[in-house]
Amino acid sequence: MSRIQSVFQSLQASGRRALIPFITAGDPAPELTVPLMHALVEGGADIIELGVPFSDPMADGPTIQRASERALINGMSLRKVLALVSEFRATNGSTPVVLMGYANPIEAMGVERFVAAAAAAGVDGVLVVDYPPEECAVFARTLKAADIDPIFLLAPTSTEQRIREVATIGSGYIYYVSLKGVTGSGALDFNDVAARMPQIREGVGMPVGVGFGIRDAESARRIGEVADAVVIGSRIIEEIENSPLDQAVARVKNFVAGVRAALDQIQGAPR
């Protein structure tokens, strides 16, 4: 059983929701990434999504775009991201780490070389935004052979066929994009998410995390009523970019702790 599967099994047994925060590796400074990862865990994160900075992040809104730009200016690369995961693993061997990014850096490294390096670093899952499931069965098999979960996105516009494709090759959990648009944009429609969750969960047969548009503890709690996991990214990046460097880690920890407390108010299985 993978670390991701183990986390969800444990949480579901106690009726709790997974909290999956996102930060961009190398933002605001490379030396703060690992301390930020530990702060996320101390604040109550169950799984960490670590963004691989990319120059053309088409699914990301202005906030995460700025984070990628800062990280790239700081010299971050895919290899350096993997080195940060290794550094985190030196003192945390239990919290799953999911890399979230785009195909170009992986293609530049080479798929087999990337998967081997990710496994050696201690990566648990990989979500490549621009790898459609119908075109990356080989990539997914290569990840699974290295005990890494290939994670895919579903959206409000996803068809039954796309849901079936994701169910066939994905593992770990599904990332459901709660709105039409990029990260950090639009108004979250809780009723629409609630209406879609039973169909998505039944169709994929694995935990479903919901992200995009979750801004605070209350919106996280409302999403947690119907989802297995809550993913929150842009709001954390805003906390980082609005904090002095020497306060960013503490502020992120406090913000995540508030979201964790709200999720822990939920009782029972998702609706």
Tab-separated table of C-alpha atoms in Angstrom, residues 18-249:
chain	number	residue	atom	x	y	z
A	18	ALA	CA	-7.522	14.887	4.101
A	19	LEU	CA	-5.990	18.344	3.952
A	20	ILE	CA	-3.736	18.779	0.924
A	21	PRO	CA	-1.974	22.152	0.806
A	22	PHE	CA	0.050	23.310	-2.196
A	23	ILE	CA	3.215	25.376	-2.320
A	24	THR	CA	5.616	26.079	-5.173
A	25	ALA	CA	9.132	24.708	-4.697
A	26	GLY	CA	11.665	27.511	-4.496
A	27	ASP	CA	9.152	30.214	-3.568
A	28	PRO	CA	9.837	32.612	-1.913
A	29	ALA	CA	13.378	31.232	-1.556
A	30	PRO	CA	14.800	27.728	-2.083
A	31	GLU	CA	16.059	27.528	1.496
A	32	LEU	CA	12.519	28.075	2.806
A	33	THR	CA	10.845	25.254	0.861
A	34	VAL	CA	11.674	22.421	3.262
A	35	PRO	CA	10.845	24.504	6.366
A	36	LEU	CA	7.538	25.393	4.709
A	37	MET	CA	6.843	21.723	4.006
A	38	HIS	CA	7.450	20.871	7.659
A	39	ALA	CA	5.236	23.802	8.682
A	40	LEU	CA	2.426	22.431	6.521
A	41	VAL	CA	2.681	19.099	8.323
A	42	GLU	CA	2.823	20.767	11.734
A	43	GLY	CA	-0.273	22.758	10.804
A	44	GLY	CA	-2.193	19.589	9.984
A	45	ALA	CA	-1.465	18.692	6.355
A	46	ASP	CA	-1.985	15.045	5.434
A	47	ILE	CA	-0.457	15.208	1.949
A	48	ILE	CA	1.708	17.925	0.407
A	49	GLU	CA	1.375	19.013	-3.204
A	50	LEU	CA	4.685	20.533	-4.257
A	51	GLY	CA	4.557	22.635	-7.387
A	52	VAL	CA	7.328	22.273	-9.959
A	53	PRO	CA	7.836	25.821	-11.283
A	54	PHE	CA	7.239	26.236	-14.996
A	55	SER	CA	7.358	29.241	-17.298
A	56	ASP	CA	3.929	28.663	-18.891
A	57	PRO	CA	1.614	27.255	-16.183
A	58	MET	CA	-1.624	27.240	-18.178
A	59	ALA	CA	-3.862	25.921	-15.387
A	60	ASP	CA	-2.620	28.418	-12.826
A	61	GLY	CA	-3.939	31.873	-12.101
A	62	PRO	CA	-1.828	34.991	-11.442
A	63	THR	CA	-0.947	34.057	-7.859
A	64	ILE	CA	0.698	30.725	-8.659
A	65	GLN	CA	2.143	32.168	-11.870
A	66	ARG	CA	3.966	34.735	-9.751
A	67	ALA	CA	5.203	31.972	-7.446
A	68	SER	CA	6.600	30.054	-10.435
A	69	GLU	CA	8.288	33.203	-11.737
A	70	ARG	CA	9.932	33.864	-8.371
A	71	ALA	CA	11.073	30.241	-8.119
A	72	LEU	CA	12.546	30.240	-11.606
A	73	ILE	CA	14.380	33.497	-10.899
A	74	ASN	CA	15.729	31.724	-7.815
A	75	GLY	CA	17.185	29.060	-10.092
A	76	MET	CA	14.760	26.218	-9.391
A	77	SER	CA	14.635	23.247	-11.741
A	78	LEU	CA	13.038	19.822	-11.678
A	79	ARG	CA	16.255	18.269	-10.380
A	80	LYS	CA	16.451	20.842	-7.591
A	81	VAL	CA	12.818	20.171	-6.682
A	82	LEU	CA	13.647	16.486	-6.301
A	83	ALA	CA	16.639	17.404	-4.132
A	84	LEU	CA	14.288	19.359	-1.851
A	85	VAL	CA	12.014	16.324	-1.552
A	86	SER	CA	15.047	14.234	-0.558
A	87	GLU	CA	15.946	16.822	2.066
A	88	PHE	CA	12.402	16.738	3.445
A	89	ARG	CA	12.480	12.932	3.523
A	90	ALA	CA	15.584	13.017	5.733
A	91	THR	CA	13.357	13.984	8.672
A	92	ASN	CA	9.865	13.037	7.489
A	93	GLY	CA	9.337	9.559	6.146
A	94	SER	CA	5.559	9.412	6.430
A	95	THR	CA	3.856	12.450	4.837
A	96	PRO	CA	3.100	11.816	1.150
A	97	VAL	CA	4.535	14.308	-1.334
A	98	VAL	CA	2.854	14.806	-4.712
A	99	LEU	CA	4.654	16.719	-7.450
A	100	MET	CA	2.317	18.925	-9.467
A	101	GLY	CA	3.531	20.442	-12.702
A	102	TYR	CA	3.734	20.267	-16.461
A	103	ALA	CA	5.063	17.892	-19.090
A	104	ASN	CA	7.929	19.932	-20.522
A	105	PRO	CA	10.422	19.573	-17.622
A	106	ILE	CA	9.702	15.840	-17.410
A	107	GLU	CA	10.129	15.370	-21.157
A	108	ALA	CA	13.384	17.335	-21.027
A	109	MET	CA	14.739	15.022	-18.314
A	110	GLY	CA	13.299	11.892	-19.910
A	111	VAL	CA	10.392	9.959	-18.455
A	112	GLU	CA	12.302	6.916	-17.206
A	113	ARG	CA	15.066	9.047	-15.699
A	114	PHE	CA	12.519	11.305	-14.026
A	115	VAL	CA	10.543	8.417	-12.537
A	116	ALA	CA	13.686	6.763	-11.179
A	117	ALA	CA	14.872	10.047	-9.664
A	118	ALA	CA	11.429	10.790	-8.188
A	119	ALA	CA	11.257	7.357	-6.578
A	120	ALA	CA	14.752	7.745	-5.143
A	121	ALA	CA	13.828	11.159	-3.717
A	122	GLY	CA	10.723	9.822	-1.979
A	123	VAL	CA	7.973	11.194	-4.209
A	124	ASP	CA	4.613	9.472	-3.710
A	125	GLY	CA	2.499	10.875	-6.526
A	126	VAL	CA	2.801	12.904	-9.715
A	127	LEU	CA	0.144	15.113	-11.280
A	128	VAL	CA	1.039	16.432	-14.733
A	129	VAL	CA	-1.556	19.003	-15.742
A	130	ASP	CA	-1.033	18.695	-19.491
A	131	TYR	CA	-0.777	14.900	-19.717
A	132	PRO	CA	-4.299	13.828	-20.746
A	133	PRO	CA	-5.125	10.338	-19.476
A	134	GLU	CA	-5.882	8.935	-22.912
A	135	GLU	CA	-2.330	9.757	-24.031
A	136	CYS	CA	-0.198	8.744	-21.060
A	137	ALA	CA	-0.933	5.120	-20.221
A	138	VAL	CA	2.772	4.285	-20.571
A	139	PHE	CA	3.737	7.141	-18.225
A	140	ALA	CA	1.182	5.963	-15.673
A	141	ARG	CA	2.448	2.370	-15.855
A	142	THR	CA	6.031	3.560	-15.417
A	143	LEU	CA	5.051	5.510	-12.305
A	144	LYS	CA	3.119	2.606	-10.838
A	145	ALA	CA	6.046	0.255	-11.447
A	146	ALA	CA	8.075	2.590	-9.230
A	147	ASP	CA	5.306	2.663	-6.568
A	148	ILE	CA	4.342	6.244	-7.455
A	149	ASP	CA	0.688	7.143	-7.898
A	150	PRO	CA	-0.289	8.855	-11.172
A	151	ILE	CA	-2.885	11.464	-10.220
A	152	PHE	CA	-5.261	13.098	-12.680
A	153	LEU	CA	-7.589	16.058	-12.869
A	154	LEU	CA	-11.309	15.953	-13.488
A	155	ALA	CA	-13.423	19.042	-14.077
A	156	PRO	CA	-17.086	20.095	-14.125
A	157	THR	CA	-16.993	19.482	-17.885
A	158	SER	CA	-15.485	15.973	-17.694
A	159	THR	CA	-17.466	13.383	-19.624
A	160	GLU	CA	-18.329	9.867	-18.502
A	161	GLN	CA	-15.678	8.584	-20.895
A	162	ARG	CA	-13.001	10.798	-19.336
A	163	ILE	CA	-14.027	9.677	-15.848
A	164	ARG	CA	-13.667	6.036	-16.919
A	165	GLU	CA	-10.245	6.713	-18.464
A	166	VAL	CA	-9.000	8.361	-15.282
A	167	ALA	CA	-10.387	5.504	-13.183
A	168	THR	CA	-8.489	3.009	-15.331
A	169	ILE	CA	-5.000	4.508	-15.143
A	170	GLY	CA	-5.063	6.810	-12.094
A	171	SER	CA	-4.396	5.860	-8.488
A	172	GLY	CA	-3.997	7.475	-5.084
A	173	TYR	CA	-6.720	10.074	-5.428
A	174	ILE	CA	-8.470	12.195	-8.032
A	175	TYR	CA	-8.115	15.976	-8.097
A	176	TYR	CA	-11.502	17.482	-8.954
A	177	VAL	CA	-11.250	21.041	-10.268
A	178	SER	CA	-14.216	22.770	-8.646
A	179	LEU	CA	-14.686	25.533	-11.205
A	180	LYS	CA	-14.167	26.394	-14.852
A	181	GLY	CA	-11.016	28.459	-15.018
A	182	VAL	CA	-7.566	28.738	-13.513
A	183	THR	CA	-6.443	28.435	-9.905
A	184	GLY	CA	-7.559	31.161	-7.555
A	185	SER	CA	-10.280	32.468	-9.872
A	186	GLY	CA	-14.045	32.493	-9.911
A	187	ALA	CA	-16.659	32.019	-7.248
A	188	LEU	CA	-16.877	28.548	-5.785
A	189	ASP	CA	-20.294	26.956	-6.347
A	190	PHE	CA	-20.728	24.598	-3.399
A	191	ASN	CA	-24.019	23.218	-4.681
A	192	ASP	CA	-22.496	22.317	-8.024
A	193	VAL	CA	-19.580	20.525	-6.355
A	194	ALA	CA	-21.961	18.665	-4.033
A	195	ALA	CA	-24.080	17.564	-6.981
A	196	ARG	CA	-21.076	16.195	-8.879
A	197	MET	CA	-19.294	14.384	-6.059
A	198	PRO	CA	-21.389	11.175	-5.907
A	199	GLN	CA	-20.985	10.646	-9.651
A	200	ILE	CA	-17.242	11.313	-9.591
A	201	ARG	CA	-16.594	9.179	-6.508
A	202	GLU	CA	-18.621	6.261	-7.857
A	203	GLY	CA	-17.044	6.561	-11.289
A	204	VAL	CA	-13.415	6.516	-10.164
A	205	GLY	CA	-13.615	4.270	-7.116
A	206	MET	CA	-10.934	6.176	-5.192
A	207	PRO	CA	-10.791	9.229	-2.909
A	208	VAL	CA	-11.636	12.581	-4.470
A	209	GLY	CA	-9.921	15.814	-3.485
A	210	VAL	CA	-11.438	19.138	-4.489
A	211	GLY	CA	-9.389	22.233	-5.258
A	212	PHE	CA	-9.444	25.619	-7.052
A	213	GLY	CA	-11.333	28.460	-5.388
A	214	ILE	CA	-11.039	27.353	-1.730
A	215	ARG	CA	-10.017	30.491	0.112
A	216	ASP	CA	-10.517	30.024	3.832
A	217	ALA	CA	-11.466	27.675	6.647
A	218	GLU	CA	-15.195	28.022	6.025
A	219	SER	CA	-15.038	27.221	2.308
A	220	ALA	CA	-12.729	24.304	3.126
A	221	ARG	CA	-15.225	22.987	5.673
A	222	ARG	CA	-18.117	23.221	3.216
A	223	ILE	CA	-16.170	21.354	0.556
A	224	GLY	CA	-15.072	18.815	3.148
A	225	GLU	CA	-18.720	17.977	3.816
A	226	VAL	CA	-18.924	16.366	0.361
A	227	ALA	CA	-15.317	15.484	-0.584
A	228	ASP	CA	-12.658	13.127	0.752
A	229	ALA	CA	-9.970	15.809	0.644
A	230	VAL	CA	-9.586	19.557	0.352
A	231	VAL	CA	-6.787	21.038	-1.761
A	232	ILE	CA	-5.784	24.637	-1.120
A	233	GLY	CA	-2.994	26.460	-2.926
A	234	SER	CA	-3.395	30.039	-4.132
A	235	ARG	CA	-4.466	31.297	-0.719
A	236	ILE	CA	-1.337	29.783	0.859
A	237	ILE	CA	0.850	31.342	-1.842
A	238	GLU	CA	-0.752	34.703	-1.042
A	239	GLU	CA	0.135	34.205	2.624
A	240	ILE	CA	3.731	33.564	1.591
A	241	GLU	CA	4.075	36.520	-0.760
A	242	ASN	CA	2.468	38.930	1.704
A	243	SER	CA	4.764	37.881	4.569
A	244	PRO	CA	8.300	38.996	5.390
A	245	LEU	CA	10.678	36.117	4.731
A	246	ASP	CA	11.305	35.573	8.415
A	247	GLN	CA	7.563	35.262	9.129
A	248	ALA	CA	6.371	33.215	6.127
A	249	VAL	CA	6.828	29.793	7.728
